[in-house]
Amino acid sequence: MDEDDEARDSAPGSPPGRALTAPVAGATPAEPEPRAGGGPVEALVSGAAYALVGLLGGVVGLLGSYAQGWTAGDVPVASILLIAVVFATVRLSGWGMGGRIGATVPAIVWGIVVFVMSTRRPEGDLVVPATLPGYVYIIGGMLAAVLGVARVPAAGPPGQWLLGRAARSRG
């Protein structure tokens, strides 16, 4: 069989030399099939990594809630620095996890912790008061978290989340 016969017998789009023959029963394929999922170990490691970045967001929110009141005169310096810490935490978590979900997890946990810490207790106590440093920390931190998530590139092609599979290219 020469090259012309192989090219004629191969499927359109497949490389020449791969003839249209039925696979032999019991024969092993020459190339192993890629695994669709990573298995339970990979799922466990991914879950632990997401829990770790969530814990990191909670720690940043808790420590920031207690430290946000430090000022230099009337300037809420600590709140401004903590906003940069929130942005860096969210952005680096997304980069490390390889997608926006990795950035969203610490951002949401941070927001929940700060919300709880700014809620008045029955005794009248709260950690993040309604002062300029408190407002700068809460509002600036929310904006920093949203910008941090937005700055992380998407893990898949555009439209994958909507279609549930890879989107077609336009070219």
PDB file of C-alpha atoms in Angstrom:
ATOM      1  CA  MET A   1       0.000   0.000   0.000  1.00  0.00           C
ATOM      2  CA  ASP A   2       1.580   3.306  -1.020  1.00  0.00           C
ATOM      3  CA  GLU A   3       0.942   6.856   0.261  1.00  0.00           C
ATOM      4  CA  ASP A   4      -1.870   7.527  -2.215  1.00  0.00           C
ATOM      5  CA  ASP A   5      -3.793   4.478  -1.011  1.00  0.00           C
ATOM      6  CA  GLU A   6      -3.320   5.495   2.638  1.00  0.00           C
ATOM      7  CA  ALA A   7      -4.470   9.055   1.974  1.00  0.00           C
ATOM      8  CA  ARG A   8      -7.540   7.764   0.109  1.00  0.00           C
ATOM      9  CA  ASP A   9      -8.460   5.300   2.876  1.00  0.00           C
ATOM     10  CA  SER A  10      -7.990   7.710   5.775  1.00  0.00           C
ATOM     11  CA  ALA A  11     -10.812   9.786   7.189  1.00  0.00           C
ATOM     12  CA  PRO A  12     -11.075  13.467   6.226  1.00  0.00           C
ATOM     13  CA  GLY A  13      -9.225  15.546   8.776  1.00  0.00           C
ATOM     14  CA  SER A  14      -7.223  12.616  10.152  1.00  0.00           C
ATOM     15  CA  PRO A  15      -3.531  12.338   9.454  1.00  0.00           C
ATOM     16  CA  PRO A  16      -2.513  10.244   6.434  1.00  0.00           C
ATOM     17  CA  GLY A  17      -1.611   6.708   7.294  1.00  0.00           C
ATOM     18  CA  ARG A  18      -4.556   6.045   9.596  1.00  0.00           C
ATOM     19  CA  ALA A  19      -6.761   3.750   7.588  1.00  0.00           C
ATOM     20  CA  LEU A  20     -10.505   3.419   8.077  1.00  0.00           C
ATOM     21  CA  THR A  21     -10.428   0.017   9.670  1.00  0.00           C
ATOM     22  CA  ALA A  22     -12.513  -1.223  12.526  1.00  0.00           C
ATOM     23  CA  PRO A  23     -10.637  -1.780  15.771  1.00  0.00           C
ATOM     24  CA  VAL A  24      -9.841  -5.374  16.576  1.00  0.00           C
ATOM     25  CA  ALA A  25     -11.716  -6.728  19.578  1.00  0.00           C
ATOM     26  CA  GLY A  26      -9.433  -7.060  22.591  1.00  0.00           C
ATOM     27  CA  ALA A  27      -6.678  -4.936  21.048  1.00  0.00           C
ATOM     28  CA  THR A  28      -5.264  -2.105  23.103  1.00  0.00           C
ATOM     29  CA  PRO A  29      -5.137   1.330  21.487  1.00  0.00           C
ATOM     30  CA  ALA A  30      -1.719   2.657  20.577  1.00  0.00           C
ATOM     31  CA  GLU A  31      -2.390   6.032  22.259  1.00  0.00           C
ATOM     32  CA  PRO A  32      -3.979   6.150  25.708  1.00  0.00           C
ATOM     33  CA  GLU A  33      -7.210   8.083  26.004  1.00  0.00           C
ATOM     34  CA  PRO A  34      -6.947  11.300  28.046  1.00  0.00           C
ATOM     35  CA  ARG A  35      -8.783  11.210  31.345  1.00  0.00           C
ATOM     36  CA  ALA A  36     -11.863  13.393  31.549  1.00  0.00           C
ATOM     37  CA  GLY A  37     -11.684  13.928  35.312  1.00  0.00           C
ATOM     38  CA  GLY A  38      -8.808  14.024  37.688  1.00  0.00           C
ATOM     39  CA  GLY A  39     -10.164  11.445  40.054  1.00  0.00           C
ATOM     40  CA  PRO A  40     -10.870  11.655  43.770  1.00  0.00           C
ATOM     41  CA  VAL A  41      -7.353  12.671  44.787  1.00  0.00           C
ATOM     42  CA  GLU A  42      -7.339  15.688  42.477  1.00  0.00           C
ATOM     43  CA  ALA A  43     -10.816  16.655  43.696  1.00  0.00           C
ATOM     44  CA  LEU A  44      -9.653  16.442  47.303  1.00  0.00           C
ATOM     45  CA  VAL A  45      -6.569  18.568  46.630  1.00  0.00           C
ATOM     46  CA  SER A  46      -8.642  21.156  44.736  1.00  0.00           C
ATOM     47  CA  GLY A  47     -11.207  21.307  47.527  1.00  0.00           C
ATOM     48  CA  ALA A  48      -8.473  21.749  50.123  1.00  0.00           C
ATOM     49  CA  ALA A  49      -6.890  24.524  48.053  1.00  0.00           C
ATOM     50  CA  TYR A  50     -10.218  26.370  47.758  1.00  0.00           C
ATOM     51  CA  ALA A  51     -10.755  25.960  51.512  1.00  0.00           C
ATOM     52  CA  LEU A  52      -7.276  27.384  52.111  1.00  0.00           C
ATOM     53  CA  VAL A  53      -7.849  30.493  49.983  1.00  0.00           C
ATOM     54  CA  GLY A  54     -11.242  30.917  51.666  1.00  0.00           C
ATOM     55  CA  LEU A  55      -9.553  30.722  55.055  1.00  0.00           C
ATOM     56  CA  LEU A  56      -7.000  33.274  53.866  1.00  0.00           C
ATOM     57  CA  GLY A  57      -9.820  35.652  52.898  1.00  0.00           C
ATOM     58  CA  GLY A  58     -11.402  35.163  56.315  1.00  0.00           C
ATOM     59  CA  VAL A  59      -8.133  35.865  58.142  1.00  0.00           C
ATOM     60  CA  VAL A  60      -7.539  39.025  56.077  1.00  0.00           C
ATOM     61  CA  GLY A  61     -11.098  40.155  56.868  1.00  0.00           C
ATOM     62  CA  LEU A  62     -10.794  39.414  60.589  1.00  0.00           C
ATOM     63  CA  LEU A  63      -7.386  41.026  61.073  1.00  0.00           C
ATOM     64  CA  GLY A  64      -8.353  43.970  58.893  1.00  0.00           C
ATOM     65  CA  SER A  65     -11.530  44.545  60.883  1.00  0.00           C
ATOM     66  CA  TYR A  66      -9.498  45.004  64.056  1.00  0.00           C
ATOM     67  CA  ALA A  67      -6.710  47.049  62.445  1.00  0.00           C
ATOM     68  CA  GLN A  68      -8.736  49.386  60.229  1.00  0.00           C
ATOM     69  CA  GLY A  69      -9.172  52.053  62.920  1.00  0.00           C
ATOM     70  CA  TRP A  70      -5.529  53.173  62.979  1.00  0.00           C
ATOM     71  CA  THR A  71      -5.120  56.637  61.527  1.00  0.00           C
ATOM     72  CA  ALA A  72      -2.405  59.225  60.974  1.00  0.00           C
ATOM     73  CA  GLY A  73      -4.203  62.408  61.935  1.00  0.00           C
ATOM     74  CA  ASP A  74      -7.452  62.327  59.973  1.00  0.00           C
ATOM     75  CA  VAL A  75      -6.143  60.029  57.224  1.00  0.00           C
ATOM     76  CA  PRO A  76      -7.221  56.365  57.550  1.00  0.00           C
ATOM     77  CA  VAL A  77      -3.812  54.979  56.593  1.00  0.00           C
ATOM     78  CA  ALA A  78      -4.486  51.467  57.871  1.00  0.00           C
ATOM     79  CA  SER A  79      -7.737  51.224  55.905  1.00  0.00           C
ATOM     80  CA  ILE A  80      -5.987  52.285  52.720  1.00  0.00           C
ATOM     81  CA  LEU A  81      -3.197  49.751  53.231  1.00  0.00           C
ATOM     82  CA  LEU A  82      -5.737  47.039  54.058  1.00  0.00           C
ATOM     83  CA  ILE A  83      -7.561  47.759  50.799  1.00  0.00           C
ATOM     84  CA  ALA A  84      -4.313  46.989  48.968  1.00  0.00           C
ATOM     85  CA  VAL A  85      -3.975  43.776  51.009  1.00  0.00           C
ATOM     86  CA  VAL A  86      -7.518  42.715  50.059  1.00  0.00           C
ATOM     87  CA  PHE A  87      -6.812  43.362  46.375  1.00  0.00           C
ATOM     88  CA  ALA A  88      -3.528  41.445  46.518  1.00  0.00           C
ATOM     89  CA  THR A  89      -5.132  38.526  48.359  1.00  0.00           C
ATOM     90  CA  VAL A  90      -7.966  38.196  45.860  1.00  0.00           C
ATOM     91  CA  ARG A  91      -5.786  38.710  42.787  1.00  0.00           C
ATOM     92  CA  LEU A  92      -3.025  36.324  43.876  1.00  0.00           C
ATOM     93  CA  SER A  93      -5.544  33.682  44.965  1.00  0.00           C
ATOM     94  CA  GLY A  94      -7.124  33.807  41.523  1.00  0.00           C
ATOM     95  CA  TRP A  95      -3.731  33.617  39.855  1.00  0.00           C
ATOM     96  CA  GLY A  96      -2.658  30.705  42.053  1.00  0.00           C
ATOM     97  CA  MET A  97      -5.878  28.759  41.521  1.00  0.00           C
ATOM     98  CA  GLY A  98      -5.898  29.493  37.797  1.00  0.00           C
ATOM     99  CA  GLY A  99      -9.285  31.173  37.434  1.00  0.00           C
ATOM    100  CA  ARG A 100     -11.893  33.580  38.703  1.00  0.00           C
ATOM    101  CA  ILE A 101     -13.455  31.082  41.081  1.00  0.00           C
ATOM    102  CA  GLY A 102     -10.175  30.999  42.967  1.00  0.00           C
ATOM    103  CA  ALA A 103     -10.391  34.782  43.319  1.00  0.00           C
ATOM    104  CA  THR A 104     -14.083  34.834  44.151  1.00  0.00           C
ATOM    105  CA  VAL A 105     -13.827  32.469  47.132  1.00  0.00           C
ATOM    106  CA  PRO A 106     -11.587  34.681  49.325  1.00  0.00           C
ATOM    107  CA  ALA A 107     -13.478  37.803  48.199  1.00  0.00           C
ATOM    108  CA  ILE A 108     -16.806  36.366  49.348  1.00  0.00           C
ATOM    109  CA  VAL A 109     -15.400  35.039  52.622  1.00  0.00           C
ATOM    110  CA  TRP A 110     -13.742  38.415  53.261  1.00  0.00           C
ATOM    111  CA  GLY A 111     -17.071  40.168  52.648  1.00  0.00           C
ATOM    112  CA  ILE A 112     -18.969  37.845  54.988  1.00  0.00           C
ATOM    113  CA  VAL A 113     -16.412  38.281  57.784  1.00  0.00           C
ATOM    114  CA  VAL A 114     -16.378  42.077  57.452  1.00  0.00           C
ATOM    115  CA  PHE A 115     -20.185  42.178  57.350  1.00  0.00           C
ATOM    116  CA  VAL A 116     -20.395  40.135  60.555  1.00  0.00           C
ATOM    117  CA  MET A 117     -17.740  42.271  62.227  1.00  0.00           C
ATOM    118  CA  SER A 118     -19.624  45.475  61.333  1.00  0.00           C
ATOM    119  CA  THR A 119     -22.954  44.245  62.688  1.00  0.00           C
ATOM    120  CA  ARG A 120     -24.019  45.515  66.086  1.00  0.00           C
ATOM    121  CA  ARG A 121     -24.315  42.875  68.781  1.00  0.00           C
ATOM    122  CA  PRO A 122     -27.146  42.885  71.369  1.00  0.00           C
ATOM    123  CA  GLU A 123     -24.734  44.457  73.881  1.00  0.00           C
ATOM    124  CA  GLY A 124     -24.128  47.334  71.467  1.00  0.00           C
ATOM    125  CA  ASP A 125     -20.578  46.354  70.523  1.00  0.00           C
ATOM    126  CA  LEU A 126     -19.175  46.177  67.011  1.00  0.00           C
ATOM    127  CA  VAL A 127     -15.668  45.907  65.629  1.00  0.00           C
ATOM    128  CA  VAL A 128     -15.948  48.012  62.453  1.00  0.00           C
ATOM    129  CA  PRO A 129     -17.674  51.237  63.521  1.00  0.00           C
ATOM    130  CA  ALA A 130     -19.487  53.739  61.318  1.00  0.00           C
ATOM    131  CA  THR A 131     -16.489  56.080  61.091  1.00  0.00           C
ATOM    132  CA  LEU A 132     -14.392  57.276  58.175  1.00  0.00           C
ATOM    133  CA  PRO A 133     -11.821  54.444  58.566  1.00  0.00           C
ATOM    134  CA  GLY A 134     -14.638  51.911  58.826  1.00  0.00           C
ATOM    135  CA  TYR A 135     -16.399  53.149  55.706  1.00  0.00           C
ATOM    136  CA  VAL A 136     -13.130  53.387  53.758  1.00  0.00           C
ATOM    137  CA  TYR A 137     -12.267  49.814  54.757  1.00  0.00           C
ATOM    138  CA  ILE A 138     -15.687  48.337  53.925  1.00  0.00           C
ATOM    139  CA  ILE A 139     -16.431  50.190  50.687  1.00  0.00           C
ATOM    140  CA  GLY A 140     -12.838  50.291  49.471  1.00  0.00           C
ATOM    141  CA  GLY A 141     -12.376  46.621  50.327  1.00  0.00           C
ATOM    142  CA  MET A 142     -15.488  45.675  48.364  1.00  0.00           C
ATOM    143  CA  LEU A 143     -14.252  47.616  45.341  1.00  0.00           C
ATOM    144  CA  ALA A 144     -10.784  46.083  45.692  1.00  0.00           C
ATOM    145  CA  ALA A 145     -12.278  42.580  45.880  1.00  0.00           C
ATOM    146  CA  VAL A 146     -14.416  43.137  42.777  1.00  0.00           C
ATOM    147  CA  LEU A 147     -11.472  44.616  40.857  1.00  0.00           C
ATOM    148  CA  GLY A 148      -9.253  41.757  42.005  1.00  0.00           C
ATOM    149  CA  VAL A 149     -11.730  39.196  40.659  1.00  0.00           C
ATOM    150  CA  ALA A 150     -12.153  41.147  37.422  1.00  0.00           C
ATOM    151  CA  ARG A 151      -8.385  41.302  36.852  1.00  0.00           C
ATOM    152  CA  VAL A 152      -8.018  37.509  36.919  1.00  0.00           C
ATOM    153  CA  PRO A 153      -8.211  35.992  33.421  1.00  0.00           C
ATOM    154  CA  ALA A 154     -10.944  33.451  32.836  1.00  0.00           C
ATOM    155  CA  ALA A 155      -9.876  29.799  33.033  1.00  0.00           C
ATOM    156  CA  GLY A 156     -11.738  28.710  29.902  1.00  0.00           C
ATOM    157  CA  PRO A 157     -12.742  30.168  26.562  1.00  0.00           C
ATOM    158  CA  PRO A 158     -15.514  32.777  26.423  1.00  0.00           C
ATOM    159  CA  GLY A 159     -18.966  31.242  26.580  1.00  0.00           C
ATOM    160  CA  GLN A 160     -17.895  28.018  28.252  1.00  0.00           C
ATOM    161  CA  TRP A 161     -19.857  28.773  31.409  1.00  0.00           C
ATOM    162  CA  LEU A 162     -23.018  29.324  29.372  1.00  0.00           C
ATOM    163  CA  LEU A 163     -22.713  26.428  26.939  1.00  0.00           C
ATOM    164  CA  GLY A 164     -21.231  23.916  29.363  1.00  0.00           C
ATOM    165  CA  ARG A 165     -18.495  23.116  26.860  1.00  0.00           C
ATOM    166  CA  ALA A 166     -15.812  24.900  24.930  1.00  0.00           C
ATOM    167  CA  ALA A 167     -17.163  27.657  22.732  1.00  0.00           C
ATOM    168  CA  ARG A 168     -16.476  27.657  19.007  1.00  0.00           C
ATOM    169  CA  SER A 169     -13.857  30.001  17.720  1.00  0.00           C
ATOM    170  CA  ARG A 170     -14.969  32.810  15.451  1.00  0.00           C
ATOM    171  CA  GLY A 171     -12.184  32.358  12.961  1.00  0.00           C
TER     172      GLY A 171
END
